[in-house]
């Protein structure tokens, strides 16, 4: 029985990991399915091969195992490559009469959906307690958006209306919006702030239409001091929702209430959006968040590690900042994964384990720096010939750059040791490994040497 194995408490990092997986599952399954089936699951314990959850009823357990265990497993496997199964127990204390009728699945579904509908009464979505201004790391790519958000949060009257934040996925739009809401809640507890996704706005609106309480819906939204709608691109192509949104928007702006919008594109580039709405959205301040830079990524990793009280080797942090370039969500996910893995397996975090644990993620973030690029750049830097670099000459002024080029090839590409050896004049993998270790040692003992490597690496990043 599962109950014997579920006594230990779950490590906070695994809880955090589960939270990140839940975000991905929401995206995969949609909000409604997520809330109905995944959210009620309680993470009980994790070991290298299995994960244990509790579900509120046997019916739910069966349903989840039949329909969602593959999705859940897929993401956990990223952290726990040896994972074999998901197990779900039924939480006896929470077992309701659903248990009794669980053979009748149709009735069961209705009951559950009804139960969930209750917590949708609240118009504003929950705010993430970690998404504050204090926890937001500012760098070149996001300084404008950050400054604008802070000004809006601190101002008693609307300065720019609307504030329109846009940028790619995982770059901090939601974080900034929550930060504004937290700030206003703290400084002006009586002001009414509503934050919700455009999807939820649409859901509320359709629901109001269905239950014929659109008057209440309008009142609710038009009586707020600050309205924030996240991911407004979601309502592209949804004509009636756009229409309603447009009216809500105008009513608020006309009454001098602050509106804050986010999207993945600039107002002008939003597709299937009414022209008058697009132009209206661009009236205030439009602030974009650019893709991250190496410095910002490193800064975020450091802040995150500090917040979790973790000591992570500097070279691993730099490696992550250099290699995970897609977005900040993936960067955080990568950090959590290696830490969770190290915690479970009881091994120190090193570049080697990081490469092993993040293999898939690193591949998808591949910058396509080739070994040839690296060889060329190193030769230019040390002013030697490629033919010398690939030769077997052991003169220090050639052997050292060769070791560096090999080291950088290991660091910056996803090639295996034998593959790298082959590209360096047919050296075997132990020679490659030896070079990598040597360079790591020199970096420790020689500041100037470490500096050279840094310059080379950055020049390859550019
Ligand atoms: P978006 O809404 O743009 O898709 P989010 O705001 O959800 O992105 O950010 C994704 C993750 O990255 C969140 O966990 C957020 O806290 C984190 N994050 C984004 N930008 C920063 C930043 N500048 N400093 C610290 N954390 C950040
Ligand atoms: Mg977001």
Tab-separated table of C-alpha atoms and ligand atoms in Angstrom:
chain	number	residue	atom	x	y	z
A	1	UNK	CA	0.000	0.000	0.000
A	2	UNK	CA	1.105	3.481	-0.774
A	3	UNK	CA	0.272	4.847	2.646
A	4	UNK	CA	3.402	3.321	4.156
A	5	UNK	CA	5.632	5.222	1.809
A	6	UNK	CA	4.224	8.658	2.185
A	7	UNK	CA	5.359	9.666	5.621
A	8	UNK	CA	8.305	11.920	4.765
A	9	UNK	CA	7.683	15.552	3.953
A	10	UNK	CA	8.267	16.894	0.508
A	11	UNK	CA	11.385	18.977	-0.004
A	12	UNK	CA	10.532	22.654	-0.715
A	13	UNK	CA	12.422	22.481	-3.986
A	14	UNK	CA	10.244	19.649	-5.150
A	15	UNK	CA	7.179	21.616	-4.232
A	16	UNK	CA	8.622	24.425	-6.305
A	17	UNK	CA	9.313	21.977	-9.100
A	18	UNK	CA	5.740	20.765	-8.964
A	19	UNK	CA	4.549	24.343	-9.165
A	20	UNK	CA	6.564	24.879	-12.347
A	21	UNK	CA	5.255	21.653	-13.813
A	22	UNK	CA	1.738	22.797	-12.971
A	23	UNK	CA	2.348	25.953	-15.021
A	24	UNK	CA	3.313	23.843	-17.999
A	25	UNK	CA	0.352	21.541	-17.480
A	26	UNK	CA	-1.988	24.529	-17.410
A	27	UNK	CA	-0.613	25.520	-20.766
A	28	UNK	CA	-0.933	22.018	-22.176
A	29	UNK	CA	-4.361	21.168	-20.814
A	30	UNK	CA	-6.017	24.562	-20.502
A	31	UNK	CA	-7.164	26.292	-17.379
A	32	UNK	CA	-10.415	24.404	-16.897
A	33	UNK	CA	-9.008	20.887	-17.174
A	34	UNK	CA	-6.076	21.850	-15.015
A	35	UNK	CA	-8.277	23.197	-12.258
A	36	UNK	CA	-10.614	20.225	-12.383
A	37	UNK	CA	-8.069	17.449	-12.378
A	38	UNK	CA	-4.521	18.451	-11.586
A	39	UNK	CA	-4.958	21.184	-9.021
A	40	UNK	CA	-6.727	18.936	-6.479
A	41	UNK	CA	-3.737	16.574	-6.507
A	42	UNK	CA	-1.537	16.798	-3.461
A	43	UNK	CA	2.131	15.978	-3.848
A	44	UNK	CA	3.045	13.522	-1.104
A	45	UNK	CA	6.492	12.215	-1.797
A	46	UNK	CA	9.059	11.674	-4.482
A	47	UNK	CA	11.824	9.205	-4.922
A	48	UNK	CA	14.048	8.522	-7.870
A	49	UNK	CA	11.558	6.152	-9.513
A	50	UNK	CA	8.082	7.122	-8.385
A	51	UNK	CA	5.994	10.033	-7.370
A	52	UNK	CA	3.095	9.807	-4.971
A	53	UNK	CA	0.060	12.006	-4.970
A	54	UNK	CA	-3.156	12.059	-3.068
A	55	UNK	CA	-6.448	12.649	-4.844
A	56	UNK	CA	-9.695	13.597	-3.109
A	57	UNK	CA	-11.635	10.601	-4.441
A	58	UNK	CA	-11.191	7.283	-6.137
A	59	UNK	CA	-13.060	8.502	-9.135
A	60	UNK	CA	-10.605	11.343	-9.573
A	61	UNK	CA	-7.674	9.054	-9.061
A	62	UNK	CA	-8.841	6.724	-11.831
A	63	UNK	CA	-9.646	9.563	-14.141
A	64	UNK	CA	-6.282	11.230	-13.663
A	65	UNK	CA	-4.367	8.007	-14.102
A	66	UNK	CA	-6.283	7.247	-17.277
A	67	UNK	CA	-6.036	10.678	-18.827
A	68	UNK	CA	-3.221	12.713	-17.373
A	69	UNK	CA	-0.513	10.492	-15.963
A	70	UNK	CA	1.491	10.680	-19.184
A	71	UNK	CA	1.465	14.471	-19.175
A	72	UNK	CA	2.484	14.588	-15.543
A	73	UNK	CA	5.186	12.015	-16.021
A	74	UNK	CA	6.640	13.735	-19.060
A	75	UNK	CA	7.579	16.844	-17.107
A	76	UNK	CA	8.760	15.066	-13.983
A	77	UNK	CA	11.070	12.970	-16.129
A	78	UNK	CA	12.967	16.126	-16.947
A	79	UNK	CA	14.091	16.261	-13.316
A	80	UNK	CA	14.001	12.560	-12.578
A	81	UNK	CA	15.224	10.724	-15.635
A	82	UNK	CA	14.689	7.360	-13.902
A	83	UNK	CA	11.068	7.991	-13.078
A	84	UNK	CA	8.953	4.921	-13.784
A	85	UNK	CA	5.525	5.638	-12.404
A	86	UNK	CA	3.038	7.968	-10.893
A	87	UNK	CA	1.051	6.624	-7.970
A	88	UNK	CA	-2.071	8.140	-6.575
A	89	UNK	CA	-3.613	7.395	-3.242
A	90	UNK	CA	-7.043	8.441	-2.123
A	91	UNK	CA	-7.193	10.807	0.779
A	92	UNK	CA	-9.673	9.102	3.057
A	93	UNK	CA	-10.446	12.153	5.161
A	94	UNK	CA	-11.448	14.123	2.124
A	95	UNK	CA	-13.388	11.313	0.494
A	96	UNK	CA	-16.883	12.474	-0.115
A	97	UNK	CA	-19.993	10.667	-1.171
A	98	UNK	CA	-18.516	10.831	-4.643
A	99	UNK	CA	-16.665	7.750	-3.606
A	100	UNK	CA	-19.931	5.918	-3.258
A	101	UNK	CA	-21.134	6.899	-6.670
A	102	UNK	CA	-17.787	6.633	-8.325
A	103	UNK	CA	-18.974	3.853	-10.602
A	104	UNK	CA	-21.244	6.358	-12.223
A	105	UNK	CA	-18.625	8.485	-13.853
A	106	UNK	CA	-20.909	10.960	-15.582
A	107	UNK	CA	-22.499	12.020	-12.359
A	108	UNK	CA	-19.084	12.235	-10.775
A	109	UNK	CA	-17.829	14.686	-13.367
A	110	UNK	CA	-20.791	16.986	-12.889
A	111	UNK	CA	-20.301	17.041	-9.161
A	112	UNK	CA	-16.671	17.881	-9.459
A	113	UNK	CA	-17.179	20.613	-11.999
A	114	UNK	CA	-19.874	22.127	-9.861
A	115	UNK	CA	-17.590	22.111	-6.852
A	116	UNK	CA	-14.892	23.879	-8.803
A	117	UNK	CA	-17.176	26.545	-10.100
A	118	UNK	CA	-17.478	27.908	-6.579
A	119	UNK	CA	-14.025	29.348	-6.449
A	120	UNK	CA	-14.526	31.132	-9.756
A	121	UNK	CA	-16.790	33.693	-8.173
A	122	UNK	CA	-13.830	35.846	-7.347
A	123	UNK	CA	-13.158	38.218	-10.249
A	124	UNK	CA	-9.512	38.846	-9.543
A	125	UNK	CA	-7.006	36.054	-9.919
A	126	UNK	CA	-4.617	35.140	-7.118
A	127	UNK	CA	-1.321	36.998	-6.949
A	128	UNK	CA	1.955	35.143	-6.698
A	129	UNK	CA	3.693	36.224	-3.498
A	130	UNK	CA	7.122	35.996	-5.102
A	131	UNK	CA	6.284	38.400	-7.910
A	132	UNK	CA	7.256	41.666	-6.212
A	133	UNK	CA	9.385	44.626	-7.274
A	134	UNK	CA	11.985	43.572	-4.692
A	135	UNK	CA	12.364	40.216	-6.413
A	136	UNK	CA	12.589	41.683	-9.883
A	137	UNK	CA	16.118	41.907	-11.221
A	138	UNK	CA	16.552	44.952	-13.426
A	139	UNK	CA	18.822	45.000	-16.449
A	140	UNK	CA	19.039	46.679	-19.828
A	141	UNK	CA	16.338	44.523	-21.454
A	142	UNK	CA	13.644	45.310	-18.896
A	143	UNK	CA	14.617	48.662	-17.354
A	144	UNK	CA	11.991	50.677	-19.212
A	145	UNK	CA	9.176	48.279	-18.364
A	146	UNK	CA	10.332	48.137	-14.754
A	147	UNK	CA	10.549	51.924	-14.400
A	148	UNK	CA	7.143	52.417	-15.983
A	149	UNK	CA	5.562	49.753	-13.775
A	150	UNK	CA	7.050	51.286	-10.646
A	151	UNK	CA	5.871	54.783	-11.587
A	152	UNK	CA	2.358	53.522	-12.163
A	153	UNK	CA	2.388	51.621	-8.884
A	154	UNK	CA	3.551	54.684	-6.962
A	155	UNK	CA	1.277	57.212	-8.585
A	156	UNK	CA	-2.121	58.137	-7.164
A	157	UNK	CA	-3.530	59.169	-10.518
A	158	UNK	CA	-3.031	57.495	-13.869
A	159	UNK	CA	0.146	58.700	-15.533
A	160	UNK	CA	0.061	56.704	-18.692
A	161	UNK	CA	-3.222	55.174	-19.596
A	162	UNK	CA	-3.032	52.417	-20.436
A	163	UNK	CA	0.384	51.113	-19.507
A	164	UNK	CA	0.967	48.494	-22.155
A	165	UNK	CA	3.717	45.957	-21.406
A	166	UNK	CA	4.766	43.575	-24.090
A	167	UNK	CA	7.458	41.004	-24.738
A	168	UNK	CA	8.089	37.335	-25.400
A	169	UNK	CA	6.975	34.541	-23.140
A	170	UNK	CA	8.699	34.134	-19.778
A	171	UNK	CA	10.331	37.575	-19.705
A	172	UNK	CA	8.561	39.035	-16.666
A	173	UNK	CA	5.292	40.643	-17.801
A	174	UNK	CA	3.137	38.821	-15.275
A	175	UNK	CA	5.759	39.354	-12.599
A	176	UNK	CA	5.639	43.126	-13.122
A	177	UNK	CA	1.845	43.235	-13.088
A	178	UNK	CA	1.662	41.304	-9.831
A	179	UNK	CA	4.346	43.599	-8.436
A	180	UNK	CA	2.193	46.630	-9.222
A	181	UNK	CA	-0.789	44.994	-7.531
A	182	UNK	CA	1.219	44.083	-4.412
A	183	UNK	CA	2.606	47.572	-4.177
A	184	UNK	CA	-0.804	49.215	-4.403
A	185	UNK	CA	-2.293	46.750	-1.936
A	186	UNK	CA	0.416	47.702	0.516
A	187	UNK	CA	0.360	51.454	0.071
A	188	UNK	CA	-3.357	51.945	-0.654
A	189	UNK	CA	-5.215	48.995	0.839
A	190	UNK	CA	-8.594	50.536	0.018
A	191	UNK	CA	-8.018	50.901	-3.691
A	192	UNK	CA	-9.732	48.233	-5.683
A	193	UNK	CA	-7.326	46.360	-7.916
A	194	UNK	CA	-8.357	43.631	-10.281
A	195	UNK	CA	-5.768	41.495	-11.982
A	196	UNK	CA	-6.785	38.758	-14.367
A	197	UNK	CA	-5.807	37.042	-17.558
A	198	UNK	CA	-7.641	37.972	-20.736
A	199	UNK	CA	-8.770	34.368	-20.803
A	200	UNK	CA	-10.386	34.687	-17.427
A	201	UNK	CA	-11.927	38.003	-18.425
A	202	UNK	CA	-13.530	36.220	-21.348
A	203	UNK	CA	-14.643	33.365	-19.153
A	204	UNK	CA	-16.309	35.755	-16.706
A	205	UNK	CA	-17.956	37.627	-19.513
A	206	UNK	CA	-19.353	34.536	-21.209
A	207	UNK	CA	-20.529	33.271	-17.891
A	208	UNK	CA	-22.298	36.566	-17.254
A	209	UNK	CA	-23.965	36.314	-20.635
A	210	UNK	CA	-25.098	32.804	-19.906
A	211	UNK	CA	-26.517	33.640	-16.492
A	212	UNK	CA	-27.873	36.922	-17.765
A	213	UNK	CA	-26.092	38.978	-15.144
A	214	UNK	CA	-24.113	41.206	-17.458
A	215	UNK	CA	-25.141	44.232	-15.429
A	216	UNK	CA	-23.345	42.884	-12.394
A	217	UNK	CA	-20.410	41.998	-14.592
A	218	UNK	CA	-20.161	45.539	-15.949
A	219	UNK	CA	-20.490	47.034	-12.462
A	220	UNK	CA	-17.815	44.803	-11.105
A	221	UNK	CA	-15.303	45.846	-13.704
A	222	UNK	CA	-16.224	49.488	-14.016
A	223	UNK	CA	-15.902	50.147	-10.297
A	224	UNK	CA	-12.259	49.340	-10.003
A	225	UNK	CA	-9.399	51.760	-9.487
A	226	UNK	CA	-6.851	49.666	-11.289
A	227	UNK	CA	-7.631	47.017	-13.876
A	228	UNK	CA	-4.915	44.736	-15.173
A	229	UNK	CA	-5.499	42.331	-18.004
A	230	UNK	CA	-2.692	39.903	-18.712
A	231	UNK	CA	-2.002	38.310	-22.098
A	232	UNK	CA	-4.557	40.325	-24.006
A	233	UNK	CA	-3.570	38.571	-27.242
A	234	UNK	CA	-5.766	35.785	-25.999
A	235	UNK	CA	-8.890	37.641	-27.050
A	236	UNK	CA	-7.702	38.124	-30.611
A	237	UNK	CA	-10.385	36.821	-32.909
A	238	UNK	CA	-12.948	36.726	-30.065
A	239	UNK	CA	-15.200	39.489	-31.309
A	240	UNK	CA	-17.841	39.834	-28.607
A	241	UNK	CA	-15.252	39.671	-25.851
A	242	UNK	CA	-13.213	42.337	-27.615
A	243	UNK	CA	-16.271	44.512	-27.879
A	244	UNK	CA	-16.992	44.200	-24.172
A	245	UNK	CA	-13.379	44.704	-23.305
A	246	UNK	CA	-13.265	47.851	-25.435
A	247	UNK	CA	-16.246	49.330	-23.586
A	248	UNK	CA	-14.886	48.407	-20.182
A	249	UNK	CA	-11.569	49.893	-21.132
A	250	UNK	CA	-13.069	53.171	-22.337
A	251	UNK	CA	-15.302	53.504	-19.309
A	252	UNK	CA	-12.332	53.123	-16.987
A	253	UNK	CA	-10.017	55.448	-18.836
A	254	UNK	CA	-12.769	58.072	-19.103
A	255	UNK	CA	-13.218	57.867	-15.344
A	256	UNK	CA	-9.535	58.345	-14.791
A	257	UNK	CA	-8.851	54.832	-13.567
A	258	UNK	CA	-5.576	53.118	-14.313
A	259	UNK	CA	-5.547	50.314	-16.884
A	260	UNK	CA	-2.550	48.035	-17.369
A	261	UNK	CA	-2.356	45.562	-20.204
A	262	UNK	CA	0.173	42.966	-21.225
A	263	UNK	CA	0.580	41.088	-24.470
A	264	UNK	CA	3.144	39.131	-26.409
A	265	UNK	CA	3.233	41.762	-29.166
A	266	UNK	CA	2.978	45.523	-29.516
A	267	UNK	CA	-0.561	46.907	-29.969
A	268	UNK	CA	0.041	47.485	-33.678
A	269	UNK	CA	1.194	43.908	-34.204
A	270	UNK	CA	-1.701	42.196	-32.453
A	271	UNK	CA	-3.450	40.039	-34.984
A	272	UNK	CA	-7.204	39.673	-35.346
A	273	UNK	CA	-7.747	42.619	-33.100
A	274	UNK	CA	-10.119	45.394	-34.013
A	275	UNK	CA	-8.369	48.463	-35.367
A	276	UNK	CA	-9.994	50.903	-32.953
A	277	UNK	CA	-8.982	48.688	-30.022
A	278	UNK	CA	-5.420	48.393	-31.257
A	279	UNK	CA	-5.084	52.112	-31.629
A	280	UNK	CA	-6.675	52.727	-28.226
A	281	UNK	CA	-4.262	50.308	-26.562
A	282	UNK	CA	-1.326	52.289	-27.887
A	283	UNK	CA	-2.472	55.625	-26.470
A	284	UNK	CA	-0.638	55.485	-23.191
A	285	UNK	CA	2.864	54.242	-22.632
A	286	UNK	CA	3.960	51.183	-24.572
A	287	UNK	CA	6.966	49.523	-22.906
A	288	UNK	CA	8.605	46.451	-24.323
A	289	UNK	CA	10.721	43.865	-22.560
A	290	UNK	CA	13.581	42.708	-24.717
A	291	UNK	CA	15.118	39.250	-24.793
A	292	UNK	CA	17.512	38.655	-21.918
A	293	UNK	CA	21.227	39.329	-21.963
A	294	UNK	CA	23.969	37.254	-20.363
A	295	UNK	CA	24.362	39.791	-17.525
A	296	UNK	CA	20.662	39.800	-16.703
A	297	UNK	CA	20.478	36.020	-16.749
A	298	UNK	CA	23.442	35.749	-14.410
A	299	UNK	CA	21.943	38.391	-12.127
A	300	UNK	CA	18.655	36.526	-11.952
A	301	UNK	CA	20.372	33.231	-11.194
A	302	UNK	CA	22.342	34.847	-8.398
A	303	UNK	CA	19.252	36.457	-6.913
A	304	UNK	CA	17.347	33.210	-7.128
A	305	UNK	CA	20.145	31.176	-5.552
A	306	UNK	CA	20.503	33.739	-2.753
A	307	UNK	CA	16.773	33.681	-2.111
A	308	UNK	CA	16.813	29.908	-1.807
A	309	UNK	CA	19.959	30.017	0.317
A	310	UNK	CA	21.835	27.859	-2.163
A	311	UNK	CA	25.540	27.744	-2.820
A	312	UNK	CA	26.039	26.974	-6.468
A	313	UNK	CA	29.491	26.973	-8.039
A	314	UNK	CA	30.213	30.099	-10.044
A	315	UNK	CA	31.139	28.180	-13.167
A	316	UNK	CA	27.790	26.379	-13.118
A	317	UNK	CA	25.933	29.684	-12.814
A	318	UNK	CA	27.884	31.123	-15.712
A	319	UNK	CA	27.293	28.011	-17.712
A	320	UNK	CA	23.541	28.261	-17.164
A	321	UNK	CA	23.468	31.970	-17.957
A	322	UNK	CA	25.371	31.323	-21.092
A	323	UNK	CA	23.432	28.338	-22.301
A	324	UNK	CA	19.798	28.859	-21.275
A	325	UNK	CA	18.944	31.805	-23.443
A	326	UNK	CA	15.288	31.208	-24.248
A	327	UNK	CA	13.605	32.964	-21.320
A	328	UNK	CA	13.657	33.483	-17.589
A	329	UNK	CA	11.062	30.857	-16.830
A	330	UNK	CA	13.265	28.193	-18.420
A	331	UNK	CA	16.298	29.587	-16.648
A	332	UNK	CA	14.577	29.271	-13.272
A	333	UNK	CA	13.315	25.839	-14.236
A	334	UNK	CA	16.862	24.778	-15.132
A	335	UNK	CA	18.196	25.959	-11.791
A	336	UNK	CA	15.443	24.136	-9.929
A	337	UNK	CA	16.034	20.990	-11.879
A	338	UNK	CA	19.711	20.749	-11.114
A	339	UNK	CA	19.168	21.597	-7.476
A	340	UNK	CA	16.334	19.091	-7.134
A	341	UNK	CA	18.455	16.464	-8.821
A	342	UNK	CA	21.448	17.158	-6.601
A	343	UNK	CA	19.203	17.020	-3.524
A	344	UNK	CA	17.698	13.694	-4.500
A	345	UNK	CA	20.820	11.984	-5.695
A	346	UNK	CA	23.016	13.565	-3.030
A	347	UNK	CA	25.676	14.684	-5.463
A	348	UNK	CA	27.418	18.035	-5.733
A	349	UNK	CA	26.382	20.362	-8.501
A	350	UNK	CA	28.995	20.592	-11.225
A	351	UNK	CA	29.050	21.458	-14.901
A	352	UNK	CA	29.082	17.731	-15.669
A	353	UNK	CA	25.948	16.904	-13.687
A	354	UNK	CA	24.306	20.044	-15.039
A	355	UNK	CA	24.943	18.974	-18.603
A	356	UNK	CA	23.620	15.530	-17.816
A	357	UNK	CA	20.447	16.671	-16.089
A	358	UNK	CA	19.652	19.425	-18.570
A	359	UNK	CA	20.531	17.573	-21.742
A	360	UNK	CA	17.155	18.146	-23.425
A	361	UNK	CA	16.886	21.775	-22.351
A	362	UNK	CA	20.429	22.548	-23.471
A	363	UNK	CA	19.765	21.039	-26.837
A	364	UNK	CA	16.663	23.146	-27.360
A	365	UNK	CA	18.630	26.237	-26.319
A	366	UNK	CA	21.500	25.368	-28.613
A	367	UNK	CA	23.034	28.512	-30.028
A	368	UNK	CA	24.567	26.502	-32.816
A	369	UNK	CA	28.073	27.620	-32.049
A	370	UNK	CA	30.166	25.128	-33.948
A	371	UNK	CA	33.502	23.685	-32.967
A	372	UNK	CA	34.875	25.319	-36.115
A	373	UNK	CA	33.720	28.739	-34.855
A	374	UNK	CA	35.497	28.129	-31.593
A	375	UNK	CA	38.702	26.970	-33.253
A	376	UNK	CA	38.741	29.985	-35.525
A	377	UNK	CA	38.141	32.439	-32.691
A	378	UNK	CA	40.791	30.894	-30.438
A	379	UNK	CA	43.340	30.928	-33.234
A	380	UNK	CA	42.669	34.603	-33.923
A	381	UNK	CA	42.945	35.415	-30.248
A	382	UNK	CA	46.298	33.658	-29.763
A	383	UNK	CA	47.499	34.390	-33.246
A	384	UNK	CA	48.220	30.823	-34.284
A	385	UNK	CA	47.291	28.765	-37.331
A	386	UNK	CA	44.371	26.325	-37.427
A	387	UNK	CA	46.701	23.665	-38.794
A	388	UNK	CA	48.864	24.058	-35.678
A	389	UNK	CA	45.847	23.866	-33.427
A	390	UNK	CA	44.853	20.542	-34.978
A	391	UNK	CA	48.393	19.192	-35.118
A	392	UNK	CA	50.120	17.143	-32.452
A	393	UNK	CA	52.706	19.815	-31.631
A	394	UNK	CA	53.233	20.176	-27.913
A	395	UNK	CA	54.800	23.625	-27.752
A	396	UNK	CA	53.119	25.457	-24.925
A	397	UNK	CA	52.040	28.408	-27.066
A	398	UNK	CA	50.086	25.974	-29.234
A	399	UNK	CA	49.104	23.304	-26.720
A	400	UNK	CA	47.537	25.825	-24.349
A	401	UNK	CA	45.209	27.425	-26.947
A	402	UNK	CA	44.313	23.922	-28.106
A	403	UNK	CA	43.254	22.988	-24.585
A	404	UNK	CA	41.227	26.138	-24.372
A	405	UNK	CA	39.486	25.473	-27.662
A	406	UNK	CA	38.673	21.950	-26.501
A	407	UNK	CA	37.373	23.269	-23.198
A	408	UNK	CA	35.159	25.821	-24.910
A	409	UNK	CA	33.857	23.153	-27.281
A	410	UNK	CA	32.774	21.077	-24.305
A	411	UNK	CA	31.237	24.096	-22.621
A	412	UNK	CA	29.477	25.715	-25.522
A	413	UNK	CA	28.313	22.885	-27.731
A	414	UNK	CA	26.365	19.719	-27.025
A	415	UNK	CA	29.020	17.538	-28.654
A	416	UNK	CA	30.301	14.472	-26.814
A	417	UNK	CA	33.944	14.018	-25.812
A	418	UNK	CA	34.705	11.579	-28.670
A	419	UNK	CA	33.051	13.907	-31.185
A	420	UNK	CA	35.168	16.793	-29.938
A	421	UNK	CA	38.285	14.624	-30.091
A	422	UNK	CA	37.579	13.801	-33.694
A	423	UNK	CA	37.330	17.479	-34.608
A	424	UNK	CA	40.696	18.140	-32.984
A	425	UNK	CA	42.825	16.023	-35.255
A	426	UNK	CA	41.505	12.660	-34.065
A	427	UNK	CA	42.359	12.890	-30.373
A	428	UNK	CA	40.703	10.370	-28.099
A	429	UNK	CA	38.177	11.250	-25.452
A	430	UNK	CA	40.547	10.919	-22.508
A	431	UNK	CA	42.771	13.612	-24.036
A	432	UNK	CA	39.714	15.814	-24.420
A	433	UNK	CA	38.741	15.249	-20.805
A	434	UNK	CA	42.285	15.968	-19.689
A	435	UNK	CA	42.251	19.310	-21.535
A	436	UNK	CA	38.944	20.267	-19.967
A	437	UNK	CA	40.234	19.501	-16.462
A	438	UNK	CA	43.480	21.362	-17.090
A	439	UNK	CA	41.688	24.498	-18.196
A	440	UNK	CA	39.398	24.310	-15.167
A	441	UNK	CA	42.461	24.096	-12.927
A	442	UNK	CA	44.167	27.054	-14.599
A	443	UNK	CA	41.007	29.112	-14.280
A	444	UNK	CA	41.098	28.519	-10.533
A	445	UNK	CA	44.701	29.513	-10.071
A	446	UNK	CA	45.277	32.190	-12.709
A	447	UNK	CA	43.070	35.282	-12.825
A	448	UNK	CA	44.425	36.511	-16.119
A	449	UNK	CA	43.929	33.159	-17.740
A	450	UNK	CA	40.346	32.994	-16.468
A	451	UNK	CA	39.825	36.449	-17.900
A	452	UNK	CA	40.992	35.408	-21.348
A	453	UNK	CA	38.572	32.517	-21.314
A	454	UNK	CA	35.799	34.853	-20.309
A	455	UNK	CA	36.554	37.256	-23.143
A	456	UNK	CA	36.668	34.425	-25.643
A	457	UNK	CA	33.415	33.019	-24.414
A	458	UNK	CA	31.638	36.346	-24.590
A	459	UNK	CA	32.949	37.037	-28.052
A	460	UNK	CA	31.439	33.734	-29.129
A	461	UNK	CA	28.149	34.648	-27.503
A	462	UNK	CA	27.875	37.894	-29.456
B	1	LIG	P1	5.679	36.389	-18.765
B	1	LIG	O1	4.425	36.801	-18.054
B	1	LIG	O2	6.340	37.514	-19.495
B	1	LIG	O3	5.503	35.190	-19.639
B	1	LIG	P2	6.569	35.854	-16.080
B	1	LIG	O4	6.322	37.177	-15.476
B	1	LIG	O5	5.610	34.777	-15.760
B	1	LIG	O6	6.740	35.963	-17.663
B	1	LIG	O7	8.037	35.410	-15.681
B	1	LIG	C1	8.479	34.071	-15.780
B	1	LIG	C2	9.338	33.735	-14.571
B	1	LIG	O8	10.544	34.473	-14.619
B	1	LIG	C3	8.667	34.085	-13.261
B	1	LIG	O9	8.957	33.093	-12.310
B	1	LIG	C4	9.307	35.413	-12.883
B	1	LIG	O10	9.356	35.588	-11.487
B	1	LIG	C5	10.681	35.268	-13.457
B	1	LIG	N1	11.239	36.552	-13.876
B	1	LIG	C6	10.986	37.213	-15.033
B	1	LIG	N2	11.683	38.353	-15.086
B	1	LIG	C7	12.391	38.444	-13.942
B	1	LIG	C8	13.312	39.401	-13.412
B	1	LIG	N3	13.660	40.490	-14.095
B	1	LIG	N4	13.831	39.149	-12.192
B	1	LIG	C9	13.508	38.037	-11.518
B	1	LIG	N5	12.659	37.093	-11.952
B	1	LIG	C10	12.096	37.285	-13.159
B	2	LIG	MG1	2.567	35.946	-18.186
